[in-house]
């Protein structure tokens, strides 16, 4: 029998429900339970694929090619599981299913309503995930804040699930804010009380309160929260700010959350093995070195737009015993003065990241050129690979006017062009080359060396690719194809062997990096950056 934990948020948005859900999953994974995470998103988009990274942050891609909310990235990184598209449910998906069923006549003349038809569809999807993943526990995070109109059908569905499945098989975790006010930093519980009243109004009484607070909760405050909110004191979990998000599971375990959940759901009591996780948290908190990696992107004004890249870089610091400081560089800004030196000075390595559309791409090209010419360790990701190819074609192969068909109409040399299967695509949603694809690595290349394998699989999200007509020309001039699709049709990875570390991938390796298993490309980049920094330091001495 699968158990179901539902995580809601109160008082303010961005309170850290995603990290709480992910951390709770880690506690259960430490005990050897199978966990299936799920994000319930109240927005009407069918998936996050059509949403702007400026507004919504990164689009996270699963192995099976679903374009989802970035919280799935947290789940995968903390729990070390691969989510499927079934781990993301939106209002858009729910209504699409209900309306299709209505058109087929499945409701046999009934009037289709939010309760029971929409709530039944939500419950069906939640239960299906538990069944398909054979999960001991499903942890479902409900997006938005309690009190939002649009999350009501989801809350009603999870309320019904208590009745359907019983107390022992369902539990509600509410993440809330305990603000401090005034000159004496007085801790205030009223917003939390109100948020819990709001939940109770819809028929949900929380079992656990995770209290985000700037300061530790005094005992009397904890007791007050317990009394007013009807939650036992040991289930009032204090969550103060931490140096690294990966410390959150350690804090929750110390606060007794793991044992509380296991007892409450009547799961088998097992030892929680946290030693490996604690060790990586220690390295993250006390690294020997600091390395600065510049990340050139198009959406750097939203700190979440490149979430997985930022996390992959932090993970890559662990085996290198280095903190990784990220210097965000908006590609537009490199375009204006056409001189990336100032922005890139002080960087020990460079990532040129993913993106769509023409804005700012000349800034990306300029950044690649700087890295190539100065020996700065470089990793290009998706659009970053395409920009590296354009830069090389123009400045090394002499193909002036080389560009991508995405950026200009009829470029002089279309070194990046539309994938054949994309030529007749009209609907933008869910229609890119998405999800995991295999790639063969060429023996003796940096790629093969870093991965330590000859065949790999990475997740993709793109419409354009390297034009094979230019492969030979690039190769002749020193840019080699180090990864190809097994049918030799698609360039998956390129590199410049004459450079100390210059590599790019058409895929999104950032989605597969985990703190306990940093991704080889990011690990290699940070290692090369550390070496470069050391070499500079030695030459100065
Ligand atoms: N815009 C490019 C393409 O569609 C790159 C996409 C990306 O960086 N994810 O091919």
Coordinates of C-alpha atoms and ligand atoms in Angstrom, one line a residue:
X1 CA 0.0 0.0 0.0
X2 CA 1.5 3.3 -1.1
X3 CA 1.4 6.2 1.5
X4 CA 0.8 9.7 0.4
X5 CA 2.3 12.9 1.9
X6 CA 1.0 16.2 0.7
X7 CA 3.0 19.4 1.1
X8 CA 1.2 22.8 1.1
X9 CA 2.5 26.3 1.6
X10 CA 1.2 29.2 3.6
X11 CA 1.7 32.9 4.2
X12 CA 4.0 33.8 1.3
X13 CA 5.0 32.2 -2.0
X14 CA 8.6 31.1 -2.6
X15 CA 8.7 29.7 1.0
X16 CA 10.7 26.7 0.1
X17 CA 8.1 24.0 -0.4
X18 CA 10.2 22.4 -3.2
X19 CA 13.2 22.1 -1.0
X20 CA 11.1 20.8 1.9
X21 CA 9.4 18.2 -0.3
X22 CA 12.8 17.2 -1.7
X23 CA 14.4 17.0 1.7
X24 CA 11.6 14.9 3.1
X25 CA 12.1 12.6 0.2
X26 CA 15.8 12.4 1.1
X27 CA 14.9 11.4 4.7
X28 CA 12.8 8.5 3.4
X29 CA 15.4 7.5 0.8
X30 CA 18.0 7.4 3.5
X31 CA 15.8 4.7 5.1
X32 CA 15.6 2.7 1.9
X33 CA 12.0 3.6 0.9
X34 CA 11.0 4.0 -2.7
X35 CA 9.7 7.5 -3.1
X36 CA 7.8 9.1 -6.1
X37 CA 7.7 12.9 -6.0
X38 CA 4.9 14.8 -7.6
X39 CA 4.3 18.5 -8.3
X40 CA 0.8 19.7 -8.6
X41 CA 0.8 23.0 -10.4
X42 CA -2.3 25.2 -10.4
X43 CA -1.5 27.1 -13.6
X44 CA -3.5 26.5 -16.8
X45 CA -0.5 25.8 -19.1
X46 CA -0.5 22.1 -19.9
X47 CA 3.2 22.1 -19.1
X48 CA 6.0 24.6 -18.3
X49 CA 7.5 24.2 -21.8
X50 CA 5.8 27.3 -23.2
X51 CA 6.5 29.5 -20.2
X52 CA 9.2 32.2 -20.2
X53 CA 12.2 31.5 -18.1
X54 CA 12.1 35.2 -17.2
X55 CA 8.8 34.7 -15.5
X56 CA 8.8 31.1 -14.4
X57 CA 12.5 30.1 -14.1
X58 CA 14.0 27.0 -15.7
X59 CA 12.0 24.4 -17.6
X60 CA 13.2 21.1 -16.2
X61 CA 13.2 18.2 -18.7
X62 CA 12.7 14.6 -17.5
X63 CA 14.2 11.4 -19.0
X64 CA 10.9 10.8 -20.9
X65 CA 10.9 14.3 -22.3
X66 CA 8.3 16.1 -20.2
X67 CA 8.9 19.8 -19.8
X68 CA 8.2 20.5 -16.2
X69 CA 8.5 22.9 -13.3
X70 CA 12.0 23.4 -11.8
X71 CA 10.9 21.8 -8.5
X72 CA 11.3 18.4 -10.2
X73 CA 15.0 19.3 -10.4
X74 CA 15.1 19.7 -6.7
X75 CA 13.4 16.3 -6.2
X76 CA 15.8 14.5 -8.5
X77 CA 18.9 16.1 -7.0
X78 CA 17.9 15.5 -3.4
X79 CA 16.3 12.1 -3.7
X80 CA 18.6 10.8 -6.5
X81 CA 15.6 9.5 -8.5
X82 CA 14.6 10.1 -12.1
X83 CA 11.2 11.6 -12.4
X84 CA 8.9 10.8 -15.3
X85 CA 6.3 13.1 -16.8
X86 CA 3.8 11.5 -14.4
X87 CA 5.6 13.5 -11.6
X88 CA 4.1 16.8 -13.0
X89 CA 0.4 17.5 -13.0
X90 CA -1.0 20.9 -14.0
X91 CA -4.5 22.3 -14.1
X92 CA -4.0 22.4 -17.9
X93 CA -3.3 18.7 -18.0
X94 CA -6.3 17.9 -15.7
X95 CA -8.8 20.0 -17.7
X96 CA -7.5 18.6 -21.0
X97 CA -8.1 15.1 -19.8
X98 CA -11.6 16.0 -18.5
X99 CA -12.6 17.9 -21.6
X100 CA -11.4 15.0 -23.9
X101 CA -13.4 12.6 -21.8
X102 CA -16.4 14.8 -22.1
X103 CA -16.0 15.0 -25.9
X104 CA -15.8 11.2 -26.1
X105 CA -19.0 11.0 -24.2
X106 CA -17.4 9.2 -21.2
X107 CA -19.6 11.0 -18.7
X108 CA -22.8 9.5 -20.2
X109 CA -24.8 12.7 -20.3
X110 CA -23.8 13.9 -16.8
X111 CA -23.1 17.5 -16.1
X112 CA -19.3 17.8 -15.8
X113 CA -18.2 19.6 -12.7
X114 CA -15.1 20.5 -10.6
X115 CA -16.3 18.1 -7.9
X116 CA -16.3 15.2 -8.7
X117 CA -15.0 15.2 -12.2
X118 CA -12.0 17.4 -12.0
X119 CA -11.1 16.2 -8.5
X120 CA -11.5 12.6 -9.6
X121 CA -9.0 13.2 -12.5
X122 CA -6.5 14.7 -10.0
X123 CA -6.9 11.8 -7.7
X124 CA -6.6 9.3 -10.6
X125 CA -3.2 10.9 -11.6
X126 CA -1.9 10.9 -8.1
X127 CA -2.8 7.3 -7.5
X128 CA -1.5 6.3 -10.9
X129 CA 1.9 7.7 -10.1
X130 CA 2.1 5.6 -6.8
X131 CA 1.1 2.5 -8.7
X132 CA 3.3 2.9 -11.7
X133 CA 6.4 3.7 -9.7
X134 CA 5.5 1.0 -7.1
X135 CA 6.3 3.7 -4.5
X136 CA 6.3 3.1 -0.8
X137 CA 5.6 6.8 -0.5
X138 CA 4.3 9.5 -2.9
X139 CA 5.2 13.0 -1.8
X140 CA 3.1 15.6 -3.6
X141 CA 3.8 19.3 -3.4
X142 CA 0.9 21.6 -4.2
X143 CA 2.1 24.7 -6.0
X144 CA 0.9 28.2 -4.9
X145 CA -0.1 29.4 -1.4
X146 CA -3.1 28.2 0.6
X147 CA -5.9 30.8 -0.1
X148 CA -5.2 31.0 -3.8
X149 CA -8.4 30.4 -5.8
X150 CA -6.7 28.3 -8.5
X151 CA -5.3 25.7 -6.1
X152 CA -8.7 24.9 -4.6
X153 CA -9.5 21.8 -6.8
X154 CA -6.1 20.3 -5.8
X155 CA -6.7 20.9 -2.1
X156 CA -10.2 19.4 -2.4
X157 CA -8.8 16.3 -4.1
X158 CA -6.1 15.8 -1.4
X159 CA -8.7 16.3 1.3
X160 CA -10.8 13.6 -0.3
X161 CA -7.8 11.3 -0.4
X162 CA -7.7 11.2 3.5
X163 CA -11.3 9.9 3.4
X164 CA -10.6 7.5 0.6
X165 CA -7.3 6.0 1.9
X166 CA -7.4 6.6 5.7
X167 CA -5.5 8.5 8.3
X168 CA -2.6 6.0 8.4
X169 CA -2.0 6.3 4.7
X170 CA -2.1 10.1 4.2
X171 CA -0.4 13.0 5.8
X172 CA -0.4 16.8 5.4
X173 CA 2.8 18.9 5.8
X174 CA 2.3 22.6 5.8
X175 CA 5.3 24.9 5.2
X176 CA 4.8 28.3 6.7
X177 CA 6.6 31.5 7.7
X178 CA 7.2 32.7 11.2
X179 CA 8.3 36.3 10.6
X180 CA 10.2 38.5 13.1
X181 CA 9.1 42.1 13.5
X182 CA 10.2 45.2 15.4
X183 CA 13.6 46.3 16.9
X184 CA 13.6 43.3 19.2
X185 CA 13.1 40.7 16.4
X186 CA 9.9 39.5 18.0
X187 CA 8.8 36.2 16.6
X188 CA 5.2 36.3 15.3
X189 CA 2.9 33.2 14.9
X190 CA -0.3 34.9 13.8
X191 CA 0.3 34.6 10.0
X192 CA 0.8 30.8 10.5
X193 CA -2.3 30.5 12.7
X194 CA -4.3 32.2 9.9
X195 CA -2.8 30.0 7.2
X196 CA -3.7 26.9 9.2
X197 CA -7.3 28.2 9.7
X198 CA -7.5 28.7 6.0
X199 CA -6.5 25.1 5.5
X200 CA -9.0 23.8 8.0
X201 CA -11.7 25.8 6.3
X202 CA -11.2 23.5 3.3
X203 CA -11.2 20.5 5.6
X204 CA -7.4 19.8 5.9
X205 CA -5.8 19.7 9.3
X206 CA -2.0 19.6 9.0
X207 CA 0.0 16.9 10.7
X208 CA 3.3 18.7 10.5
X209 CA 4.2 22.4 10.4
X210 CA 7.6 23.3 8.8
X211 CA 8.3 26.8 10.1
X212 CA 10.6 28.9 8.1
X213 CA 12.1 31.5 10.4
X214 CA 15.1 33.8 10.5
X215 CA 15.8 33.0 14.1
X216 CA 15.5 29.7 16.2
X217 CA 12.0 29.3 17.6
X218 CA 11.9 29.8 21.4
X219 CA 10.2 26.9 23.2
X220 CA 7.2 29.0 24.2
X221 CA 6.6 29.9 20.6
X222 CA 6.8 26.3 19.5
X223 CA 4.2 25.4 22.2
X224 CA 2.0 28.3 21.1
X225 CA 2.1 27.2 17.5
X226 CA 1.3 23.6 18.6
X227 CA -1.7 24.7 20.7
X228 CA -3.2 27.1 18.2
X229 CA -2.6 25.0 15.1
X230 CA -3.5 21.5 16.7
X231 CA -0.1 20.0 15.8
X232 CA 2.0 18.1 18.4
X233 CA 5.1 20.1 19.5
X234 CA 7.5 17.5 18.0
X235 CA 5.8 18.1 14.7
X236 CA 6.5 21.8 14.7
X237 CA 9.8 21.7 12.7
X238 CA 12.0 24.7 12.8
X239 CA 13.6 25.6 9.5
X240 CA 16.1 28.5 9.8
X241 CA 18.3 29.7 7.0
X242 CA 21.2 27.4 6.1
X243 CA 24.5 27.9 4.3
X244 CA 23.6 25.4 1.6
X245 CA 20.2 24.0 0.7
X246 CA 21.7 20.5 0.9
X247 CA 21.9 20.9 4.6
X248 CA 18.1 21.0 5.0
X249 CA 17.7 17.2 5.2
X250 CA 20.3 17.1 7.9
X251 CA 18.5 19.7 9.9
X252 CA 15.1 18.0 9.5
X253 CA 16.6 14.6 10.5
X254 CA 18.1 16.2 13.6
X255 CA 14.7 17.8 14.4
X256 CA 13.1 14.3 14.3
X257 CA 11.0 14.8 11.1
X258 CA 12.1 11.5 9.6
X259 CA 11.1 9.4 12.6
X260 CA 7.9 11.4 13.0
X261 CA 6.8 10.7 9.4
X262 CA 7.7 7.0 9.6
X263 CA 5.7 6.6 12.9
X264 CA 2.8 8.6 11.7
X265 CA 2.4 6.6 8.5
X266 CA 3.2 3.4 10.2
X267 CA 6.1 2.6 7.9
X268 CA 8.7 0.1 8.9
X269 CA 11.2 1.7 11.3
X270 CA 14.6 1.6 9.7
X271 CA 18.0 3.2 10.3
X272 CA 18.5 6.5 8.6
X273 CA 21.9 6.4 6.8
X274 CA 22.9 10.1 6.5
X275 CA 26.7 9.8 6.7
X276 CA 27.4 10.2 2.9
X277 CA 25.1 13.1 2.7
X278 CA 26.5 14.8 5.7
X279 CA 30.0 14.4 4.3
X280 CA 29.1 16.2 1.1
X281 CA 27.4 19.0 3.1
X282 CA 30.6 19.4 5.1
X283 CA 32.7 19.8 1.9
X284 CA 30.2 22.3 0.6
X285 CA 30.4 24.3 3.8
X286 CA 34.2 24.2 4.3
X287 CA 35.9 24.0 0.9
X288 CA 39.6 24.5 0.5
X289 CA 39.4 26.5 -2.7
X290 CA 37.1 29.0 -4.4
X291 CA 36.6 29.0 -8.2
X292 CA 34.7 31.5 -10.2
X293 CA 32.7 30.3 -13.2
X294 CA 31.1 32.9 -15.5
X295 CA 27.7 31.8 -16.9
X296 CA 26.6 33.7 -20.0
X297 CA 22.9 33.5 -20.5
X298 CA 19.9 35.3 -21.8
X299 CA 17.7 35.2 -18.7
X300 CA 20.1 35.9 -15.9
X301 CA 17.8 38.5 -14.3
X302 CA 15.8 35.6 -12.9
X303 CA 18.0 33.6 -10.5
X304 CA 16.0 30.5 -11.2
X305 CA 16.3 30.6 -15.0
X306 CA 19.4 28.4 -15.0
X307 CA 18.8 26.6 -11.7
X308 CA 20.1 23.2 -12.8
X309 CA 23.3 24.7 -14.3
X310 CA 23.9 26.6 -11.0
X311 CA 23.4 23.4 -9.0
X312 CA 25.5 21.3 -11.3
X313 CA 28.4 23.8 -10.9
X314 CA 28.0 23.6 -7.1
X315 CA 28.0 19.8 -7.2
X316 CA 31.1 19.9 -9.4
X317 CA 32.9 21.8 -6.7
X318 CA 32.6 18.9 -4.2
X319 CA 35.1 16.5 -5.7
X320 CA 37.4 19.5 -6.5
X321 CA 37.1 20.6 -2.9
X322 CA 36.2 24.0 -4.2
X323 CA 33.4 26.4 -3.6
X324 CA 32.0 27.5 -7.0
X325 CA 31.1 31.2 -7.3
X326 CA 28.9 31.9 -10.2
X327 CA 29.2 35.2 -12.1
X328 CA 26.0 35.7 -14.0
X329 CA 26.6 37.6 -17.3
X330 CA 23.7 38.7 -19.4
X331 CA 24.7 38.1 -23.0
X332 CA 23.1 41.4 -24.1
X333 CA 25.7 43.3 -22.0
X334 CA 28.5 41.7 -23.9
X335 CA 27.0 42.8 -27.1
X336 CA 27.0 46.5 -26.4
X337 CA 30.7 47.1 -25.9
X338 CA 31.7 44.0 -28.0
X339 CA 34.5 43.6 -25.5
X340 CA 33.9 40.7 -23.1
X341 CA 37.2 41.2 -21.3
X342 CA 35.9 43.3 -18.4
X343 CA 33.0 41.0 -17.7
X344 CA 35.0 37.8 -18.1
X345 CA 38.1 38.9 -16.3
X346 CA 38.3 37.1 -13.0
X347 CA 36.4 34.1 -14.3
X348 CA 38.4 30.8 -14.0
X349 CA 36.0 29.0 -16.4
X350 CA 33.0 29.8 -18.6
X351 CA 29.6 28.3 -19.3
X352 CA 27.6 29.5 -22.3
X353 CA 24.1 28.4 -21.6
X354 CA 20.9 27.4 -23.3
X355 CA 18.4 29.8 -24.8
X356 CA 16.0 30.7 -27.6
X357 CA 15.8 33.5 -30.1
X358 CA 18.2 36.1 -31.5
X359 CA 18.4 38.5 -28.7
X360 CA 21.9 38.6 -27.1
X361 CA 23.4 35.9 -29.3
X362 CA 26.3 38.0 -30.6
X363 CA 27.2 38.5 -26.9
X364 CA 27.4 34.7 -26.6
X365 CA 29.5 34.5 -29.7
X366 CA 31.9 37.1 -28.3
X367 CA 32.2 35.2 -25.0
X368 CA 33.0 32.0 -26.8
X369 CA 35.6 33.8 -28.8
X370 CA 37.2 35.2 -25.7
X371 CA 37.4 31.7 -24.1
X372 CA 38.7 30.1 -27.2
X373 CA 41.4 32.7 -27.7
X374 CA 42.5 33.0 -24.1
X375 CA 42.5 29.4 -23.1
X376 CA 39.7 29.9 -20.6
X377 CA 38.0 26.5 -19.8
X378 CA 34.7 26.5 -21.7
X379 CA 31.6 24.4 -21.6
X380 CA 28.8 25.1 -24.1
X381 CA 25.3 23.8 -23.4
X382 CA 22.8 23.4 -26.2
X383 CA 22.6 27.0 -27.6
X384 CA 26.1 27.3 -26.1
X385 CA 27.3 24.6 -28.5
X386 CA 25.5 26.3 -31.4
X387 CA 27.2 29.6 -30.6
X388 CA 30.6 27.8 -30.4
X389 CA 30.1 26.4 -33.8
X390 CA 29.1 29.8 -35.2
X391 CA 32.1 31.5 -33.6
X392 CA 34.5 28.8 -35.0
X393 CA 33.0 28.9 -38.5
X394 CA 33.3 32.7 -38.6
X395 CA 36.6 33.3 -36.9
X396 CA 38.6 30.2 -37.6
X397 CA 37.1 28.7 -40.8
X398 CA 36.6 32.1 -42.4
X399 CA 32.9 31.6 -43.1
X400 CA 31.8 35.2 -42.6
X401 CA 28.2 35.5 -41.9
X402 CA 27.9 32.0 -40.5
X403 CA 24.8 31.8 -38.3
X404 CA 21.9 29.7 -37.2
X405 CA 18.6 29.6 -39.1
X406 CA 16.9 30.4 -35.8
X407 CA 18.5 33.8 -35.6
X408 CA 18.5 35.1 -39.2
X409 CA 16.7 34.2 -42.3
X410 CA 18.9 32.6 -45.0
X411 CA 22.3 33.1 -43.3
X412 CA 25.3 33.1 -45.7
X413 CA 26.5 29.9 -44.0
X414 CA 23.7 28.1 -42.1
X415 CA 26.0 26.2 -39.9
X416 CA 23.1 25.6 -37.5
X417 CA 19.8 24.6 -39.1
X418 CA 16.4 23.2 -38.3
X419 CA 16.2 19.5 -37.5
X420 CA 14.4 17.7 -40.4
X421 CA 11.7 16.5 -38.1
X422 CA 11.0 20.1 -37.0
X423 CA 10.3 21.4 -40.5
X424 CA 6.6 20.9 -40.3
X425 CA 6.0 21.6 -36.6
X426 CA 3.4 24.3 -36.1
X427 CA 2.4 23.8 -32.4
X428 CA 5.0 25.1 -30.1
X429 CA 4.1 23.1 -27.0
X430 CA 5.9 19.8 -26.4
X431 CA 7.2 19.6 -29.9
X432 CA 11.0 20.0 -29.6
X433 CA 13.5 17.1 -29.6
X434 CA 12.9 16.3 -26.0
X435 CA 14.1 13.9 -23.4
X436 CA 16.9 11.3 -23.3
X437 CA 18.8 10.3 -26.4
X438 CA 21.9 8.1 -26.8
X439 CA 25.2 9.4 -28.1
X440 CA 28.4 7.6 -29.1
X441 CA 31.6 9.2 -28.0
X442 CA 34.7 9.1 -30.2
X443 CA 37.6 7.3 -28.7
X444 CA 40.5 9.4 -27.4
X445 CA 38.4 12.6 -27.1
X446 CA 38.0 14.8 -24.0
X447 CA 34.4 13.8 -24.0
X448 CA 35.2 10.1 -23.8
X449 CA 37.8 10.7 -21.2
X450 CA 35.5 12.8 -19.0
X451 CA 32.6 10.4 -19.2
X452 CA 34.8 7.3 -19.0
X453 CA 32.4 5.7 -21.5
X454 CA 31.9 5.3 -25.2
X455 CA 28.1 5.5 -25.1
X456 CA 26.1 7.9 -23.0
X457 CA 22.6 9.2 -22.7
X458 CA 21.6 12.8 -22.0
X459 CA 18.4 14.8 -22.0
X460 CA 17.6 17.2 -24.8
X461 CA 15.4 20.2 -25.6
X462 CA 16.1 21.8 -28.9
X463 CA 14.8 22.4 -32.5
X464 CA 18.1 23.2 -34.3
X465 CA 21.3 21.2 -34.9
X466 CA 24.7 21.4 -36.4
X467 CA 24.5 21.4 -40.2
X468 CA 26.3 18.3 -41.4
X469 CA 27.5 20.1 -44.6
X470 CA 29.9 22.0 -42.4
X471 CA 31.2 19.2 -40.3
X472 CA 34.2 18.5 -42.4
X473 CA 35.2 22.1 -42.7
X474 CA 35.1 22.6 -38.9
X475 CA 37.0 19.4 -38.4
X476 CA 39.7 20.4 -40.9
X477 CA 40.2 23.6 -38.9
X478 CA 40.5 21.9 -35.6
X479 CA 36.9 21.7 -34.1
X480 CA 36.1 18.0 -33.9
X481 CA 32.9 16.1 -33.4
X482 CA 33.4 14.1 -30.3
X483 CA 29.8 12.8 -29.8
X484 CA 27.3 11.7 -32.4
X485 CA 23.9 10.1 -32.4
X486 CA 24.2 6.3 -33.0
X487 CA 22.9 6.8 -36.6
X488 CA 25.7 9.4 -37.2
X489 CA 23.0 11.9 -38.2
X490 CA 23.3 14.4 -35.4
X491 CA 26.3 16.2 -33.9
X492 CA 25.9 15.8 -30.1
X493 CA 29.3 17.1 -28.9
X494 CA 32.1 19.2 -30.2
X495 CA 35.5 20.1 -28.9
X496 CA 38.8 21.9 -29.8
X497 CA 41.7 19.6 -28.9
X498 CA 44.2 22.4 -29.2
X499 CA 42.6 24.3 -26.3
X500 CA 43.1 23.2 -22.7
X501 CA 39.4 22.6 -22.1
X502 CA 36.9 23.5 -24.8
X503 CA 33.9 21.3 -25.1
X504 CA 30.2 21.7 -25.8
X505 CA 27.1 19.5 -25.9
X506 CA 23.8 19.8 -27.7
X507 CA 22.2 18.2 -24.7
X508 CA 21.5 19.4 -21.2
X509 CA 23.9 17.6 -18.9
X510 CA 22.9 19.9 -16.0
X511 CA 19.6 17.9 -15.5
X512 CA 21.5 14.7 -14.6
X513 CA 23.9 16.2 -12.0
X514 CA 23.4 15.2 -8.4
X515 CA 25.3 16.4 -5.3
X516 CA 26.3 12.8 -4.7
X517 CA 27.1 12.2 -8.4
X518 CA 28.4 15.4 -10.0
X519 CA 28.2 15.4 -13.7
X520 CA 31.5 14.6 -15.5
X521 CA 31.4 17.6 -17.8
X522 CA 30.8 20.1 -15.0
X523 CA 33.3 18.3 -12.8
X524 CA 35.9 18.5 -15.6
X525 CA 35.2 22.2 -16.2
X526 CA 35.7 23.1 -12.5
X527 CA 38.8 20.9 -12.4
X528 CA 40.2 22.7 -15.4
X529 CA 39.2 26.1 -13.9
X530 CA 41.0 25.1 -10.6
X531 CA 44.1 24.2 -12.6
X532 CA 44.0 27.4 -14.6
X533 CA 43.7 29.4 -11.4
X534 CA 46.6 27.6 -9.7
X535 CA 48.8 28.0 -12.8
X536 CA 48.1 31.8 -12.8
X537 CA 48.8 32.0 -9.1
X538 CA 52.1 30.1 -9.6
X539 CA 53.2 32.3 -12.5
X540 CA 52.5 35.4 -10.4
X541 CA 54.6 34.1 -7.5
Ligands
LIG1 N1 17.3 27.5 -29.5 C1 18.2 26.4 -29.7 C2 17.4 25.2 -30.4 O1 16.2 25.2 -30.3 C3 18.8 25.9 -28.5 C4 17.9 25.4 -27.5 C5 18.4 25.3 -26.1 O2 19.4 25.9 -25.8 N2 17.8 24.5 -25.2 O3 18.0 24.4 -31.0

